[in-house]
Amino acid sequence: MPPPPPGLVPRRTFDPGTPSAEFYSQWTRPKDVFSVLLILGGDVVSRALAQLAGGWLTPVAFSFGWVAYAVTALVAAVGENRLMPVSDCPCKVINGKSGHTKDNSSWIIGRIVRDFESWMDPKISEHLDSMVMKKWEEIKDDAELKEPGSGHKLRKPPIAGLCVSIYKASHEKPGRPGHDRIYYTGLATTFIQLGIATTPCILYGDWGVLLVTVGGVLLSFTTGSLPQWSKEKWACRRNVKKSIVLTRGNGSQHAIVILGEERGLDLEDLAVGPINVDVSTSRSTRIVIATLATLWILLLITAAGLSQNTWYLLVVGAIGILQNVTVAGWRRDPSAFGVPLTFEEVIGKTKVMQTLYAVEDKYPGLGRSMVATFFPGILKETEQTKWNNYAAKAKTGATGFKLT
């Protein structure tokens, strides 16, 4: 086979230093990195918005992931007719009177249950510790009866029975987001980002980074402040007397009882509200979401054109995503979600059934409403007889507490 004509195959000189030069150029002046990062992390932005949205200002910082979120939000608004994500913590919502149980889809209820151990009253923690210690003593005693000397080998159990915490809806107006420390981190982060973006403008006259940052801040704050967020987040009736039990289900350590007292949210409505209640995005909202998505894409194209001082823009995005991640996973008090609560008491025994008996003695009907959840099978004859006696007692009205 004859050799190819000269010039047909390009010749390159042997230069092992080429990759080093390319790496050096990329790390000193990153190109197209920010535009790529802008399409990653949309799920983090979605969760951060769900945490803080609902008021007139939602300070979720400009960061990587906003372009991806904007496109996802457009698809959700047009196809699913909603913006709020569903709950990321599976739990049950039980009507304290009828015992009807619903699977939760509300972001607020899911986070209240998920974060309970971070905001529960200190008295609950103390009571739970005493329950665990008592349970430990009981299992050690049982082990000693079966095999003397074996009790000390047993480790302390992680959970014990069932702990029922009683709360009442607070007098504060429900359905309004609270402003806690994590809320104000968005404002602080934005000021820091603007300060960083201003630096190349002052030092080198390069206002490109500042333009992209200001545009991103305006678009992110506008997206989070749409009225549709509040409409979906608190899709329920208000000022109800209904008593509700929140729990992860059979086998969980905690059950949270919330007594409406004619001033709380209807948590039973809220549990299915984002899916069943008519809070679909309006035509005007869908148009706004489409416009914002278009502007985010234009911002992405603009950011891709920057070739100088791009490290400043990367730092701005990195600080923003750090704030987004922190907000998305932060443990918040129920009042921050517009569900202010007041602690009443805690009831807990080392046996689940004994706990339900104790709850029923003080709050007739409430303990009975949880039986099917924690004991889905057939009850023992003695247990069934006792619950039949409770039901008969409730019919005669021989109790002083009226559950609604």
Coordinates of C-alpha atoms in Angstrom, one line a residue:
M1 CA 0.0 0.0 0.0
P2 CA 1.5 3.3 -1.0
P3 CA 2.1 6.0 1.7
P4 CA -0.5 8.8 2.0
P5 CA 0.2 12.0 0.1
P6 CA 2.2 14.6 2.1
G7 CA 0.0 17.0 4.1
L8 CA -3.0 14.6 4.2
V9 CA -2.1 13.5 7.8
P10 CA -1.4 16.4 10.1
R11 CA 1.9 16.3 11.9
R12 CA 2.2 17.3 15.5
T13 CA 5.4 17.7 17.4
F14 CA 6.0 15.5 20.4
D15 CA 5.3 17.8 23.4
P16 CA 4.6 16.1 26.8
G17 CA 4.1 19.6 28.3
T18 CA 0.9 20.3 26.4
P19 CA -1.5 18.7 29.0
S20 CA 0.3 20.6 31.8
A21 CA -0.2 23.9 29.9
E22 CA -3.9 23.1 29.3
F23 CA -4.5 22.1 32.9
Y24 CA -2.8 25.3 34.1
S25 CA -4.9 27.4 31.8
Q26 CA -8.1 25.8 33.0
W27 CA -7.3 26.1 36.6
T28 CA -6.2 29.7 36.3
R29 CA -9.0 30.7 34.1
P30 CA -11.8 28.1 34.3
K31 CA -13.9 28.1 31.1
D32 CA -17.5 26.9 30.8
V33 CA -17.3 25.3 34.2
F34 CA -19.9 27.6 35.8
S35 CA -22.3 27.1 32.9
V36 CA -22.1 23.4 33.4
L37 CA -22.5 23.6 37.1
L38 CA -25.6 25.7 36.7
I39 CA -27.5 22.7 35.4
L40 CA -26.6 20.4 38.3
G41 CA -28.3 20.3 41.8
G42 CA -31.8 21.3 40.8
D43 CA -33.2 18.9 43.5
V44 CA -31.3 20.8 46.2
V45 CA -32.8 24.1 45.1
S46 CA -36.3 22.6 45.1
R47 CA -36.0 21.4 48.7
A48 CA -34.5 24.7 49.8
L49 CA -37.4 26.6 48.3
A50 CA -39.9 24.2 49.9
Q51 CA -38.3 25.0 53.3
L52 CA -38.5 28.8 53.1
A53 CA -41.2 29.6 50.6
G54 CA -44.6 31.0 51.6
G55 CA -43.9 34.7 52.4
W56 CA -43.3 37.8 50.3
L57 CA -39.6 37.2 50.3
T58 CA -37.9 33.8 50.0
P59 CA -34.1 34.2 50.5
V60 CA -32.8 31.1 48.7
A61 CA -29.4 32.1 47.4
F62 CA -28.3 32.1 43.8
S63 CA -26.3 29.0 43.2
F64 CA -25.5 26.0 41.0
G65 CA -28.6 24.2 40.0
W66 CA -31.0 27.0 39.4
V67 CA -31.2 26.5 35.7
A68 CA -32.0 22.8 36.1
Y69 CA -34.6 23.7 38.8
A70 CA -36.2 26.3 36.6
V71 CA -36.8 23.8 33.8
T72 CA -38.0 21.2 36.2
A73 CA -40.4 23.7 37.8
L74 CA -41.8 24.6 34.4
V75 CA -42.5 20.9 33.7
A76 CA -44.2 20.5 37.1
A77 CA -46.3 23.7 36.7
V78 CA -47.5 22.7 33.3
G79 CA -47.8 18.9 33.7
E80 CA -48.5 18.4 37.5
N81 CA -50.0 21.8 38.1
R82 CA -47.9 22.4 41.3
L83 CA -44.6 23.8 42.5
M84 CA -44.3 22.3 46.0
P85 CA -42.5 18.9 46.2
V86 CA -44.2 16.1 48.1
S87 CA -43.0 15.0 51.5
D88 CA -39.5 13.4 51.8
C89 CA -40.4 11.7 55.1
P90 CA -43.1 8.9 54.9
C91 CA -45.5 9.1 57.9
K92 CA -49.1 8.6 58.9
V93 CA -51.8 11.1 59.8
I94 CA -54.5 9.7 62.1
N95 CA -57.8 11.3 62.9
G96 CA -57.9 11.3 66.7
K97 CA -61.7 10.7 66.8
S98 CA -62.5 8.3 63.9
G99 CA -59.1 6.6 63.6
H100 CA -59.0 7.1 59.8
T101 CA -55.4 7.0 58.6
K102 CA -53.9 8.8 55.6
D103 CA -50.5 8.6 54.1
N104 CA -48.9 12.1 54.2
S105 CA -47.9 14.0 51.1
S106 CA -47.4 17.4 52.8
W107 CA -43.8 18.8 53.0
I108 CA -44.7 20.6 56.3
I109 CA -46.0 17.5 58.1
G110 CA -43.2 15.4 56.8
R111 CA -40.6 17.8 58.2
I112 CA -42.4 18.2 61.5
V113 CA -42.2 14.4 62.0
R114 CA -38.7 14.0 60.6
D115 CA -37.3 16.7 62.9
F116 CA -39.3 16.0 66.0
E117 CA -36.4 15.0 68.1
S118 CA -34.7 18.3 67.5
W119 CA -37.6 20.5 68.6
M120 CA -39.5 18.3 71.1
D121 CA -39.8 19.6 74.7
P122 CA -37.0 18.7 77.1
K123 CA -39.5 16.9 79.3
I124 CA -40.2 14.4 76.5
S125 CA -36.5 13.6 76.2
E126 CA -36.3 13.1 80.0
H127 CA -39.3 10.9 80.0
L128 CA -38.0 8.8 77.1
D129 CA -34.7 8.3 78.8
S130 CA -36.5 7.0 81.9
M131 CA -38.6 4.6 79.6
V132 CA -35.5 3.2 78.0
M133 CA -33.8 2.6 81.4
K134 CA -36.9 1.0 82.7
K135 CA -37.2 -1.2 79.7
W136 CA -33.5 -2.2 80.1
E137 CA -34.1 -3.2 83.7
E138 CA -37.1 -5.3 82.6
I139 CA -35.2 -7.2 79.9
K140 CA -32.3 -7.8 82.3
D141 CA -34.7 -9.2 84.9
D142 CA -36.3 -11.5 82.4
A143 CA -32.8 -12.7 81.3
E144 CA -31.8 -13.4 84.9
L145 CA -34.9 -15.5 85.4
K146 CA -34.1 -17.6 82.4
E147 CA -30.3 -17.8 83.0
P148 CA -28.8 -16.3 86.2
G149 CA -25.9 -14.0 85.6
S150 CA -26.8 -13.2 82.0
G151 CA -28.6 -9.9 82.6
H152 CA -25.5 -7.7 82.8
K153 CA -24.5 -8.9 79.3
L154 CA -27.5 -7.2 77.6
R155 CA -27.1 -3.8 76.0
K156 CA -29.4 -0.9 76.6
P157 CA -32.3 -1.0 74.0
P158 CA -32.4 1.9 71.5
I159 CA -36.2 2.4 71.9
A160 CA -38.8 1.4 74.4
G161 CA -42.6 1.1 74.0
L162 CA -44.4 4.2 72.6
C163 CA -44.0 7.8 73.6
V164 CA -47.0 10.0 73.0
S165 CA -46.4 13.7 73.1
I166 CA -49.5 16.0 73.5
Y167 CA -49.4 19.4 71.9
K168 CA -52.0 22.1 71.4
A169 CA -52.2 24.6 68.5
S170 CA -50.8 27.9 69.7
H171 CA -52.7 31.2 69.8
E172 CA -50.3 32.6 67.2
K173 CA -51.8 32.9 63.7
P174 CA -51.1 29.6 61.8
G175 CA -50.2 29.4 58.2
R176 CA -47.5 32.1 58.2
P177 CA -43.8 31.1 57.8
G178 CA -41.6 32.0 60.7
H179 CA -38.3 33.7 60.3
D180 CA -35.6 31.7 62.1
R181 CA -31.8 31.8 61.8
I182 CA -31.8 29.6 58.7
Y183 CA -34.1 32.1 57.0
Y184 CA -31.7 35.0 57.5
T185 CA -28.7 33.0 56.1
G186 CA -30.1 33.6 52.7
L187 CA -29.9 37.3 53.1
A188 CA -26.4 37.2 54.6
T189 CA -25.2 34.8 51.8
T190 CA -26.6 37.2 49.1
F191 CA -24.7 40.2 50.5
I192 CA -21.5 38.1 50.6
Q193 CA -22.0 37.0 47.0
L194 CA -22.6 40.6 45.9
G195 CA -19.4 41.7 47.7
I196 CA -17.4 39.0 46.0
A197 CA -18.9 39.8 42.6
T198 CA -18.1 43.4 43.0
T199 CA -14.4 42.8 43.6
P200 CA -13.3 42.2 40.0
C201 CA -15.4 45.2 39.0
I202 CA -13.4 47.4 41.4
L203 CA -10.0 45.9 40.8
Y204 CA -10.1 45.3 37.0
G205 CA -13.2 47.1 35.7
D206 CA -14.7 43.7 34.9
W207 CA -18.5 44.0 35.6
G208 CA -19.4 40.7 33.9
V209 CA -19.3 38.7 37.1
L210 CA -21.4 41.3 38.9
L211 CA -24.0 41.3 36.1
V212 CA -24.4 37.5 36.2
T213 CA -24.6 37.5 40.0
V214 CA -27.2 40.3 40.2
G215 CA -29.3 38.7 37.5
G216 CA -29.1 35.3 39.4
V217 CA -30.1 36.9 42.7
L218 CA -33.1 38.7 41.2
L219 CA -34.3 35.6 39.4
S220 CA -33.9 33.3 42.4
F221 CA -35.7 35.7 44.8
T222 CA -38.5 36.3 42.2
T223 CA -39.0 32.5 41.7
G224 CA -39.3 31.9 45.5
S225 CA -41.7 34.7 46.1
L226 CA -44.5 33.6 43.8
P227 CA -47.9 33.5 45.7
Q228 CA -48.5 29.9 44.4
W229 CA -46.0 28.7 47.0
S230 CA -48.2 29.8 49.9
K231 CA -51.3 28.5 48.2
E232 CA -49.9 25.0 47.9
K233 CA -47.9 24.9 51.2
W234 CA -51.0 25.5 53.4
A235 CA -53.7 23.9 51.3
C236 CA -56.1 23.2 54.2
R237 CA -58.8 24.6 56.4
R238 CA -58.0 26.6 59.4
N239 CA -59.2 27.2 63.0
V240 CA -60.5 23.7 63.4
K241 CA -61.1 21.7 66.6
K242 CA -59.9 18.4 65.1
S243 CA -57.3 16.3 67.0
I244 CA -54.6 14.7 64.8
V245 CA -51.9 12.1 65.5
L246 CA -48.7 12.2 63.5
T247 CA -46.4 9.1 63.5
R248 CA -44.1 7.2 61.3
G249 CA -46.3 4.1 61.9
N250 CA -46.1 0.7 63.6
G251 CA -42.7 0.3 65.3
S252 CA -41.9 4.0 65.7
Q253 CA -40.9 5.4 69.0
H254 CA -43.0 8.6 68.8
A255 CA -46.6 9.6 68.2
I256 CA -47.3 13.4 68.1
V257 CA -50.8 14.4 69.1
I258 CA -51.9 17.9 68.1
L259 CA -55.2 19.2 69.5
G260 CA -56.7 21.8 67.2
E261 CA -58.5 23.9 69.9
E262 CA -60.3 25.9 67.2
R263 CA -57.2 27.8 66.2
G264 CA -55.0 25.4 64.3
L265 CA -54.6 24.1 60.8
D266 CA -56.5 21.0 59.6
L267 CA -53.6 18.7 59.4
E268 CA -55.8 15.9 57.9
D269 CA -56.6 18.3 55.0
L270 CA -52.9 19.3 54.8
A271 CA -51.7 15.7 54.5
V272 CA -53.4 15.3 51.2
G273 CA -53.9 18.9 50.2
P274 CA -51.0 19.3 47.8
I275 CA -52.5 16.4 45.7
N276 CA -56.3 16.5 46.2
V277 CA -57.2 20.1 47.0
D278 CA -57.8 22.4 44.0
V279 CA -54.6 24.5 44.3
S280 CA -53.5 24.0 40.7
T281 CA -51.2 26.6 39.2
S282 CA -53.1 29.3 37.4
R283 CA -52.5 30.3 33.8
S284 CA -50.7 33.5 34.8
T285 CA -48.4 31.5 37.2
R286 CA -47.5 29.1 34.4
I287 CA -46.7 32.1 32.1
V288 CA -44.5 33.6 34.9
I289 CA -42.7 30.2 35.4
A290 CA -42.1 29.9 31.7
T291 CA -40.7 33.4 31.5
L292 CA -38.4 32.8 34.5
A293 CA -37.1 29.5 32.9
T294 CA -36.3 31.4 29.7
L295 CA -34.4 34.1 31.6
W296 CA -32.5 31.4 33.5
I297 CA -31.4 29.9 30.2
L298 CA -30.4 33.3 28.9
L299 CA -28.3 33.8 32.1
L300 CA -26.7 30.4 31.5
I301 CA -25.7 31.5 28.0
T302 CA -24.4 34.8 29.3
A303 CA -22.3 33.1 32.0
A304 CA -20.8 30.8 29.4
G305 CA -19.3 33.8 27.6
L306 CA -17.2 34.9 30.6
S307 CA -13.5 34.1 30.2
Q308 CA -11.9 36.5 32.7
N309 CA -12.0 36.4 36.5
T310 CA -14.2 33.3 36.4
W311 CA -13.0 32.1 39.8
Y312 CA -15.0 34.9 41.4
L313 CA -18.1 33.5 39.8
L314 CA -17.3 30.0 40.9
V315 CA -16.9 31.2 44.5
V316 CA -20.2 33.0 44.3
G317 CA -21.9 29.8 43.1
A318 CA -20.1 27.6 45.7
I319 CA -21.2 29.9 48.6
G320 CA -24.8 29.8 47.2
I321 CA -25.0 26.0 46.9
L322 CA -23.6 25.7 50.4
Q323 CA -26.5 27.8 51.7
N324 CA -29.0 25.8 49.6
V325 CA -27.7 22.5 51.0
T326 CA -27.8 23.8 54.5
V327 CA -31.4 25.1 54.2
A328 CA -32.6 21.9 52.4
G329 CA -31.5 19.7 55.3
W330 CA -31.9 22.0 58.3
R331 CA -34.0 20.9 61.2
R332 CA -36.7 23.6 61.9
D333 CA -39.3 24.2 64.6
P334 CA -42.9 23.8 63.5
S335 CA -43.5 27.5 64.0
A336 CA -41.1 28.2 61.2
F337 CA -43.5 26.2 58.9
G338 CA -46.5 28.2 60.2
V339 CA -47.6 25.5 62.7
P340 CA -47.0 27.0 66.1
L341 CA -47.5 24.5 68.9
T342 CA -47.6 24.5 72.7
F343 CA -46.5 21.5 74.7
E344 CA -49.0 20.0 77.1
E345 CA -47.7 16.7 78.4
V346 CA -46.0 13.4 77.5
I347 CA -47.4 9.8 78.1
G348 CA -45.3 6.8 77.6
K349 CA -44.9 3.2 78.9
T350 CA -42.5 0.5 78.1
K351 CA -45.3 -1.5 76.4
V352 CA -47.1 0.1 73.4
M353 CA -50.5 -1.2 74.5
Q354 CA -50.0 0.1 78.0
T355 CA -49.3 3.5 76.5
L356 CA -52.5 3.5 74.5
Y357 CA -54.4 2.5 77.6
A358 CA -52.9 5.5 79.4
V359 CA -53.8 7.8 76.6
E360 CA -57.3 6.5 76.4
D361 CA -57.8 7.0 80.1
K362 CA -57.0 10.7 79.8
Y363 CA -58.2 11.4 76.3
P364 CA -61.1 9.1 75.5
G365 CA -61.1 8.1 71.9
L366 CA -57.6 9.2 71.2
G367 CA -55.9 6.0 72.3
R368 CA -58.4 3.9 70.5
S369 CA -57.7 5.8 67.2
M370 CA -54.1 4.5 67.3
V371 CA -54.8 0.9 67.9
A372 CA -55.2 -0.1 64.2
T373 CA -51.9 1.6 63.3
F374 CA -49.8 0.0 66.0
F375 CA -51.6 -3.3 66.2
P376 CA -52.8 -4.1 62.7
G377 CA -53.5 -7.7 63.5
I378 CA -55.9 -9.5 65.8
L379 CA -55.8 -8.3 69.4
K380 CA -55.6 -10.7 72.4
E381 CA -58.9 -11.5 74.0
T382 CA -58.1 -9.5 77.1
E383 CA -57.0 -6.5 75.0
Q384 CA -60.2 -6.6 72.9
T385 CA -62.3 -6.8 76.0
K386 CA -60.7 -3.8 77.5
W387 CA -61.1 -1.7 74.3
N388 CA -64.8 -2.8 74.1
N389 CA -65.2 -1.5 77.7
Y390 CA -63.6 1.8 76.7
A391 CA -66.0 2.1 73.7
A392 CA -69.0 1.3 75.9
K393 CA -67.8 3.9 78.5
A394 CA -67.4 6.5 75.7
K395 CA -71.0 5.9 74.6
T396 CA -72.4 6.5 78.0
G397 CA -70.5 9.9 78.2
A398 CA -68.9 9.0 81.5
T399 CA -65.8 10.9 80.8
G400 CA -64.9 14.6 81.3
F401 CA -62.8 15.0 78.2
K402 CA -64.5 15.5 74.8
L403 CA -62.3 14.6 71.8
T404 CA -63.1 16.4 68.6

